[in-house]
Coordinates of C-alpha atoms in Angstrom, one line a residue:
Chain V
M586 CA 0.0 0.2 -0.2
A587 CA 2.5 2.6 -1.2
S588 CA -0.4 5.4 0.7
S589 CA 1.8 8.1 -1.2
A590 CA 1.0 7.2 -4.2
V591 CA -2.5 8.1 -4.5
P592 CA -3.4 11.0 -5.8
D593 CA -5.7 13.5 -3.9
I594 CA -8.6 12.8 -6.1
V595 CA -8.9 9.8 -5.2
I596 CA -8.2 10.2 -1.4
G597 CA -11.3 12.9 -2.6
R598 CA -13.7 10.4 -3.2
L599 CA -13.7 8.3 -1.0
P600 CA -15.3 10.1 2.0
V601 CA -17.9 10.3 -0.3
Y602 CA -17.8 6.6 -1.1
L603 CA -17.9 5.9 2.8
R604 CA -20.7 7.8 2.6
A605 CA -22.7 5.7 0.2
L606 CA -21.8 3.4 1.6
N607 CA -23.3 4.7 5.4
Y608 CA -26.5 5.0 4.0
M609 CA -26.6 1.4 2.6
A610 CA -25.5 -0.2 6.2
E611 CA -28.8 2.0 7.6
A612 CA -30.8 0.3 5.1
G613 CA -29.9 -3.1 5.7
Q614 CA -27.9 -4.0 2.8
E615 CA -25.0 -6.1 3.5
I616 CA -23.8 -6.1 -0.5
T617 CA -23.4 -3.8 -3.1
S618 CA -21.4 -2.8 -6.6
S619 CA -19.3 -0.4 -8.3
H620 CA -21.8 -0.4 -10.2
E621 CA -24.4 0.5 -8.5
L622 CA -22.3 2.7 -6.0
G623 CA -21.7 4.3 -9.0
Q624 CA -24.8 4.7 -10.4
K625 CA -26.4 6.4 -7.3
L626 CA -23.1 8.4 -7.0
G627 CA -23.0 9.5 -10.7
I628 CA -19.0 8.2 -11.2
S629 CA -18.2 5.3 -13.2
S630 CA -18.3 2.4 -11.6
A631 CA -14.5 1.6 -13.9
Q632 CA -13.7 4.7 -11.6
I633 CA -14.3 3.1 -8.4
R634 CA -13.4 0.2 -8.8
K635 CA -9.8 2.0 -10.1
D636 CA -9.4 3.8 -6.9
L637 CA -10.3 1.4 -4.8
S638 CA -7.4 -0.7 -6.3
H639 CA -4.6 1.5 -4.7
F640 CA -5.9 0.5 -1.7
G641 CA -5.7 -3.5 -2.3
E642 CA -9.1 -6.2 -2.8
F643 CA -12.1 -5.2 -1.5
G644 CA -14.5 -7.6 -3.2
K645 CA -14.2 -10.1 -5.6
Q646 CA -15.6 -10.3 -9.6
G647 CA -19.5 -10.7 -9.7
T648 CA -19.8 -10.8 -5.9
G649 CA -19.9 -7.1 -5.4
Y650 CA -18.1 -5.4 -2.0
R651 CA -19.5 -6.5 1.6
I652 CA -20.5 -3.5 2.7
S653 CA -19.6 -4.0 6.4
H654 CA -15.7 -4.9 5.6
L655 CA -15.4 -2.1 2.4
Q656 CA -16.6 0.7 5.4
E657 CA -14.0 -1.1 8.1
Q658 CA -11.5 -0.3 5.4
L659 CA -12.3 3.0 4.1
K660 CA -11.9 4.6 7.7
R661 CA -9.1 2.7 8.5
I662 CA -7.6 4.6 5.4
L663 CA -9.2 8.2 6.4
K664 CA -7.7 7.8 9.7
V665 CA -11.7 8.0 10.5
D666 CA -11.9 4.5 12.9
R667 CA -10.5 6.6 15.9
E668 CA -12.3 10.4 16.9
W669 CA -10.6 13.6 16.2
E670 CA -10.8 16.4 18.2
V671 CA -11.9 19.3 16.9
A672 CA -11.5 23.3 17.5
L673 CA -14.4 25.4 15.7
V674 CA -13.0 29.4 16.0
G675 CA -15.3 32.2 15.3
I676 CA -19.1 31.5 16.5
G677 CA -21.3 33.6 14.9
D678 CA -24.6 32.6 12.2
L679 CA -22.9 30.2 10.9
G680 CA -20.5 29.0 13.3
H681 CA -23.6 28.8 15.4
A682 CA -25.0 26.5 13.3
V683 CA -21.9 24.0 12.8
A684 CA -21.3 24.1 16.5
R685 CA -25.1 22.2 16.6
Y686 CA -24.5 20.4 13.6
N687 CA -25.0 16.5 13.9
G688 CA -24.1 15.5 10.6
F689 CA -19.6 14.9 12.2
K690 CA -21.0 12.0 15.2
N691 CA -19.8 8.7 13.9
R692 CA -17.8 9.7 11.4
G693 CA -14.3 10.6 13.1
F694 CA -14.8 13.6 14.2
R695 CA -16.0 15.1 17.7
I696 CA -16.0 19.2 18.1
S697 CA -14.9 19.8 21.9
M698 CA -13.8 23.2 21.7
L699 CA -15.3 26.2 20.9
F700 CA -13.7 30.0 20.9
D701 CA -14.7 33.4 19.4
S702 CA -13.4 37.1 20.7
D703 CA -17.0 38.8 21.2
P704 CA -16.6 39.3 25.6
S705 CA -20.5 38.9 25.0
K706 CA -20.1 35.3 23.9
I707 CA -17.3 33.5 26.0
G708 CA -18.7 31.9 28.6
T709 CA -21.8 31.0 27.5
R710 CA -22.4 27.5 26.3
I711 CA -23.8 25.5 23.3
D712 CA -25.2 22.6 23.8
E713 CA -22.7 21.6 26.9
L714 CA -19.8 23.2 25.2
E715 CA -18.0 26.4 26.7
I716 CA -17.2 29.2 24.7
L717 CA -14.2 30.3 25.2
D718 CA -11.7 33.3 24.5
A719 CA -10.1 33.7 21.1
V720 CA -7.2 35.2 23.2
K721 CA -6.0 31.9 24.5
L722 CA -6.3 30.0 21.3
K723 CA -3.1 28.6 20.5
E724 CA -2.0 28.0 24.0
Q725 CA -5.3 25.5 24.9
L726 CA -5.0 24.5 21.1
R727 CA -1.4 23.2 21.7
A728 CA -3.1 22.1 25.2
R729 CA -5.3 19.8 24.5
N730 CA -3.0 19.1 20.9
I731 CA -5.6 19.9 18.6
Q732 CA -4.7 18.7 15.1
V733 CA -7.9 19.8 13.0
V734 CA -9.7 23.1 13.0
M735 CA -12.0 24.6 11.5
I736 CA -12.1 28.6 11.0
A737 CA -15.7 30.6 10.6
V738 CA -14.6 33.8 11.3
P739 CA -15.3 37.0 9.2
A740 CA -12.4 36.9 5.9
A741 CA -10.7 39.1 7.2
H742 CA -9.1 37.4 9.6
A743 CA -9.3 33.9 8.5
Q744 CA -5.4 34.1 7.7
Q745 CA -4.3 34.9 11.1
V746 CA -6.1 32.8 12.5
A747 CA -4.8 29.6 10.4
D748 CA -1.8 30.9 10.9
D749 CA -1.9 31.1 14.3
C750 CA -3.8 27.3 14.3
I751 CA -0.6 26.2 12.8
E752 CA 1.4 27.8 14.5
A753 CA -0.4 26.4 17.5
G754 CA 0.2 22.5 15.6
V755 CA -3.0 22.3 14.0
H756 CA -2.2 20.6 10.5
A757 CA -5.6 20.2 8.8
I758 CA -8.0 23.3 8.9
L759 CA -11.4 23.4 7.2
N760 CA -12.6 26.9 6.5
Y761 CA -15.9 28.4 6.0
A762 CA -13.9 32.2 5.4
P763 CA -14.5 33.5 2.0
I764 CA -10.7 33.9 1.8
T765 CA -8.1 31.4 0.2
L766 CA -5.9 30.5 2.6
T767 CA -2.0 30.3 2.7
V768 CA -0.6 27.2 4.3
P769 CA 2.7 26.0 4.3
P770 CA 3.7 22.4 2.8
G771 CA 2.8 19.3 4.7
I772 CA -0.6 21.5 6.2
K773 CA -4.1 20.6 4.7
A774 CA -6.4 23.3 4.1
Q775 CA -10.1 22.6 2.7
H776 CA -12.4 25.9 1.7
L777 CA -16.1 25.6 2.0
D778 CA -17.0 28.9 0.1
P779 CA -20.7 28.1 -0.8
V780 CA -20.3 30.6 -3.7
V781 CA -16.8 29.1 -5.1
Y782 CA -19.7 26.3 -5.8
L783 CA -22.5 28.4 -7.0
Q784 CA -19.9 30.0 -9.2
R785 CA -18.6 26.4 -10.8
M786 CA -22.4 25.5 -11.8
S787 CA -23.4 29.2 -13.0
Y788 CA -21.0 28.2 -16.0
Y789 CA -23.3 25.7 -17.3
L790 CA -26.4 27.8 -16.9
Chain Z
M923 CA -13.8 29.5 -27.3
A924 CA -14.9 25.6 -27.3
S925 CA -16.4 26.4 -23.9
S926 CA -17.9 22.6 -24.3
A927 CA -14.5 21.6 -24.2
V928 CA -12.8 22.8 -21.0
P929 CA -12.8 20.1 -18.2
D930 CA -14.8 20.5 -15.2
I931 CA -11.8 21.2 -12.8
V932 CA -10.8 24.1 -14.1
I933 CA -14.3 25.6 -13.7
G934 CA -13.4 25.1 -10.3
R935 CA -10.8 27.1 -9.9
L936 CA -12.7 30.0 -12.4
P937 CA -14.1 30.7 -8.9
V938 CA -11.0 30.5 -6.7
Y939 CA -9.1 32.5 -9.1
L940 CA -12.3 35.6 -9.4
R941 CA -12.3 35.7 -5.7
A942 CA -8.3 36.1 -5.3
L943 CA -8.9 39.1 -7.4
N944 CA -12.2 40.8 -5.8
Y945 CA -9.5 40.8 -2.6
M946 CA -6.8 42.2 -4.6
A947 CA -9.1 44.8 -5.9
E948 CA -10.8 46.1 -2.7
A949 CA -7.1 46.3 -1.6
G950 CA -6.7 48.9 -4.7
Q951 CA -4.3 46.1 -6.5
E952 CA -4.3 47.1 -10.3
I953 CA -1.9 44.1 -11.9
T954 CA -0.8 40.9 -10.8
S955 CA 0.9 38.2 -11.8
S956 CA 0.3 33.9 -13.1
H957 CA 3.4 34.1 -10.2
E958 CA 1.9 36.3 -7.6
L959 CA -1.8 34.3 -7.9
G960 CA -0.4 30.7 -7.5
Q961 CA 1.5 32.0 -5.1
K962 CA -2.0 33.3 -3.2
L963 CA -4.0 30.1 -4.1
G964 CA -1.1 27.0 -4.1
I965 CA -1.6 26.5 -7.4
S966 CA 1.1 26.2 -10.1
S967 CA 1.7 29.6 -12.1
A968 CA 2.2 27.4 -15.1
Q969 CA -1.8 25.7 -14.1
I970 CA -3.5 29.2 -14.0
R971 CA -2.0 30.4 -17.1
K972 CA -2.7 27.1 -19.2
D973 CA -6.6 27.0 -17.5
L974 CA -6.9 30.6 -18.5
S975 CA -5.6 30.1 -22.2
H976 CA -8.8 27.9 -22.5
F977 CA -10.8 31.6 -22.6
G978 CA -8.1 33.7 -24.9
E979 CA -6.0 36.0 -23.7
F980 CA -5.5 37.8 -20.6
G981 CA -2.0 39.3 -20.1
K982 CA 0.6 39.9 -22.1
Q983 CA 4.3 38.3 -21.4
G984 CA 5.8 40.3 -18.7
T985 CA 3.7 42.8 -18.1
G986 CA 1.1 40.6 -15.9
Y987 CA -2.6 40.8 -15.8
R988 CA -5.2 43.9 -15.5
I989 CA -7.1 42.5 -13.1
S990 CA -10.1 44.9 -13.5
H991 CA -10.0 43.2 -17.0
L992 CA -9.4 39.4 -15.9
Q993 CA -12.2 39.6 -13.1
E994 CA -14.7 40.9 -16.2
Q995 CA -13.6 38.1 -18.1
L996 CA -14.0 35.6 -15.2
K997 CA -17.5 36.9 -14.2
R998 CA -18.6 36.8 -17.9
I999 CA -16.9 33.7 -18.3
L1000 CA -18.7 31.9 -15.2
K1001 CA -22.3 34.3 -16.1
V1002 CA -21.8 36.0 -12.7
D1003 CA -21.8 39.2 -14.2
R1004 CA -25.2 39.1 -14.1
E1005 CA -27.2 38.6 -10.7
W1006 CA -29.0 34.9 -10.2
E1007 CA -32.5 34.7 -8.2
V1008 CA -31.9 31.6 -5.2
A1009 CA -34.1 29.4 -3.5
L1010 CA -33.1 28.4 -0.1
V1011 CA -35.2 25.2 1.2
G1012 CA -34.5 23.9 4.6
I1013 CA -34.2 27.3 7.3
G1014 CA -32.8 25.0 10.0
D1015 CA -30.1 26.1 11.8
L1016 CA -27.7 26.1 8.9
G1017 CA -30.1 27.3 6.6
H1018 CA -30.8 29.9 8.8
A1019 CA -27.5 30.5 8.8
V1020 CA -27.3 30.5 4.9
A1021 CA -30.6 33.1 4.6
R1022 CA -28.3 35.3 6.6
Y1023 CA -24.8 35.1 5.3
N1024 CA -23.9 38.0 3.7
G1025 CA -20.9 36.4 1.4
F1026 CA -23.2 35.8 -2.0
K1027 CA -23.3 40.2 -2.4
N1028 CA -21.4 41.1 -5.9
R1029 CA -20.9 37.4 -6.6
G1030 CA -23.7 36.5 -8.8
F1031 CA -26.5 35.3 -6.5
R1032 CA -29.2 36.8 -3.9
I1033 CA -31.1 34.6 -2.0
S1034 CA -34.7 35.5 -3.0
M1035 CA -37.1 32.8 -1.7
L1036 CA -37.2 30.3 1.7
F1037 CA -39.2 28.1 2.0
D1038 CA -39.4 25.1 4.9
S1039 CA -42.3 22.5 6.1
D1040 CA -42.5 23.5 9.3
P1041 CA -45.9 25.9 10.5
S1042 CA -44.7 27.4 13.1
K1043 CA -41.2 28.9 10.2
I1044 CA -44.3 29.5 7.8
G1045 CA -44.5 33.0 7.1
T1046 CA -42.0 34.6 9.6
R1047 CA -39.6 36.4 8.1
I1048 CA -35.9 36.3 7.6
D1049 CA -34.5 39.9 7.3
E1050 CA -36.9 41.2 4.7
L1051 CA -37.6 37.7 3.1
E1052 CA -40.5 35.6 3.9
I1053 CA -40.6 32.1 4.7
L1054 CA -42.7 30.0 2.5
D1055 CA -45.2 26.9 2.7
A1056 CA -42.7 24.4 1.0
V1057 CA -45.7 22.1 -0.2
K1058 CA -45.8 25.2 -2.8
L1059 CA -42.2 24.8 -3.9
K1060 CA -42.6 23.6 -7.3
E1061 CA -45.2 26.2 -8.7
Q1062 CA -43.3 28.8 -6.8
L1063 CA -39.8 28.3 -8.0
R1064 CA -41.8 27.9 -11.8
A1065 CA -43.4 31.2 -10.9
R1066 CA -40.1 32.7 -10.4
N1067 CA -38.5 30.6 -13.0
I1068 CA -36.0 29.8 -10.1
Q1069 CA -33.1 28.4 -11.8
V1070 CA -30.8 28.0 -8.7
V1071 CA -31.6 26.5 -5.3
M1072 CA -29.6 25.7 -2.8
I1073 CA -31.0 22.8 0.1
A1074 CA -30.1 22.1 3.5
V1075 CA -33.0 19.5 4.8
P1076 CA -32.1 17.1 6.5
A1077 CA -30.4 13.8 4.6
A1078 CA -33.7 11.9 4.5
H1079 CA -35.5 14.4 2.5
A1080 CA -33.0 16.1 -0.3
Q1081 CA -33.6 14.0 -2.5
Q1082 CA -37.4 14.4 -3.0
V1083 CA -36.3 18.3 -2.7
A1084 CA -33.8 17.8 -5.1
D1085 CA -36.2 16.1 -7.6
D1086 CA -39.2 18.9 -7.0
C1087 CA -36.9 21.6 -8.1
I1088 CA -35.4 19.6 -11.0
E1089 CA -39.1 19.1 -11.8
A1090 CA -40.1 22.9 -11.9
G1091 CA -37.0 24.0 -14.1
V1092 CA -34.0 24.1 -11.2
H1093 CA -30.7 23.4 -13.5
A1094 CA -28.1 24.2 -10.3
I1095 CA -28.1 22.6 -6.5
L1096 CA -26.1 23.4 -4.1
N1097 CA -26.7 20.7 -1.3
Y1098 CA -25.7 21.2 2.8
A1099 CA -27.0 17.5 3.2
P1100 CA -25.2 14.7 4.1
I1101 CA -25.7 12.4 1.4
T1102 CA -25.0 12.7 -2.3
L1103 CA -28.0 13.7 -5.1
T1104 CA -28.9 11.0 -8.0
V1105 CA -29.8 14.0 -10.6
P1106 CA -30.2 13.7 -14.8
P1107 CA -27.2 14.6 -17.1
G1108 CA -27.8 18.4 -18.0
I1109 CA -28.2 18.8 -13.8
K1110 CA -25.2 20.5 -11.6
A1111 CA -25.5 19.2 -8.3
Q1112 CA -22.0 20.7 -5.5
H1113 CA -22.2 19.1 -2.2
L1114 CA -20.8 20.9 1.0
D1115 CA -20.7 18.3 3.6
P1116 CA -18.2 19.8 6.0
V1117 CA -17.6 15.6 7.1
V1118 CA -16.4 14.9 3.5
Y1119 CA -13.6 18.3 3.6
L1120 CA -12.8 16.6 7.0
Q1121 CA -11.8 13.0 6.2
R1122 CA -9.9 14.4 3.0
M1123 CA -7.6 15.7 5.1
S1124 CA -7.8 12.8 8.3
Y1125 CA -6.0 10.9 6.0
Y1126 CA -3.0 12.3 6.0
L1127 CA -3.0 13.2 9.3

C-alpha cells in the first residue's frame, strides 16, 4: 500500500464512497457493487474500482463488495476509525450552526472546543460546550493537542487565525471564510465557500 | 472559445481565481501575475496560465494581468456578470445561517426565496424575506423561473426536494445535506458536507 502515491483526487472521493456505504448499511443492505455505487454517485464503476484498487482487493469479480468490510477499510484508510477532536473558531451565525450540527457523529470527528473573541459570547455555552476566549487559542490548542480546526471567522481575520492554529500544531483546517488560506507545505486546508460552488455551476447555465 | 471542451476541474478553479482577484482589487491593487496568484492560492503559475488560456489571452508576457479586466472576463465566463435568484429550502440552524450570510453579495447570487415545511416557521421572516410553505415549492419556483437552489433539509428529505426542484426547472443545486444527490444529465449538483472535507484531510494526518 503505497499511500503516498495515491492522487489527492482519489482520496477526495473516498469519503463520498464511505458516506454512500453508510446509507446503504443503515438501510440494512449488506452487499453492493461498483456499478450500484457508481449509479448513486454519478461516477463510473470503472473509476470506483480503480480508486479502490490503490488500497488492495475489496471485492470479488461477480460477487460485489461486502458493505461492512468496505466501510471498515475506508474508515481505516481515512483514519476515521478513531475520533478526532476539532476546535471551531468563530461562533457567528454560521459557526453556531456548525457547532450544533449533528452530522459529525460516528464519522470520525467531534467538536470539542469553541472559540470567539466577542466578550458577550465568551463564557456562554452551546449545548454543553463553553465558548472560550480566542485570545487563548494557541495555548489551548497546544494543551489539548488539537490537530483539526474549523474556521468560521470573517474573511479579514481568517488567515491570522489559520497562522495561529498552525503555529499551535494544527495540521488540517476546514475554512468557511470566503478567502483562500495560504498554508505551508504539509498543512492541509479545505475551503467551503458556497459562492465558489455556485459559480462553478452557473458556468453551465 | 470552445467552452464545451473545457474540463470541469478547470471551471472549478475559476471562481477561486476570481475571489482572489476581488481581494486584490479591494486592496487597491491593479496588476497581478500568474506567479503572484499561484503563490496566494497554492497552485502553480503554469496551471493558472493554462487554465486561463482556454478562454483567450488575458495578459501579456512580462506585464501580467490587469485585475479589473480579468475580473470582468471571469465574471462573464462564469455567468456571474448578472445576478441569479436563488431559492433556499430548509431553514434549520444551517439554513438560517445561510439565509443571513452576506457573502453572496456582488458575486452573482441573491437568495430571494426561503422555504420550510415547519408550520411554526412558515410566514415568519429572516431579514426582509418571508419563509414560504415548502408544499408550494414547485409552483413557486416555476412562477419565479428559479434555476438555482440551495438545499439545507435533513439528509432523508434532500433527494425528494432535489427531484421536485428539478421538475420545476432548476438546473443547479448546492446541497448542504450529507447525502450525494442523484441528478439527471444536464443538471449540476455540488455538495458541501463538512465531514467529507474533514475526512479527505484526516487521511494525511
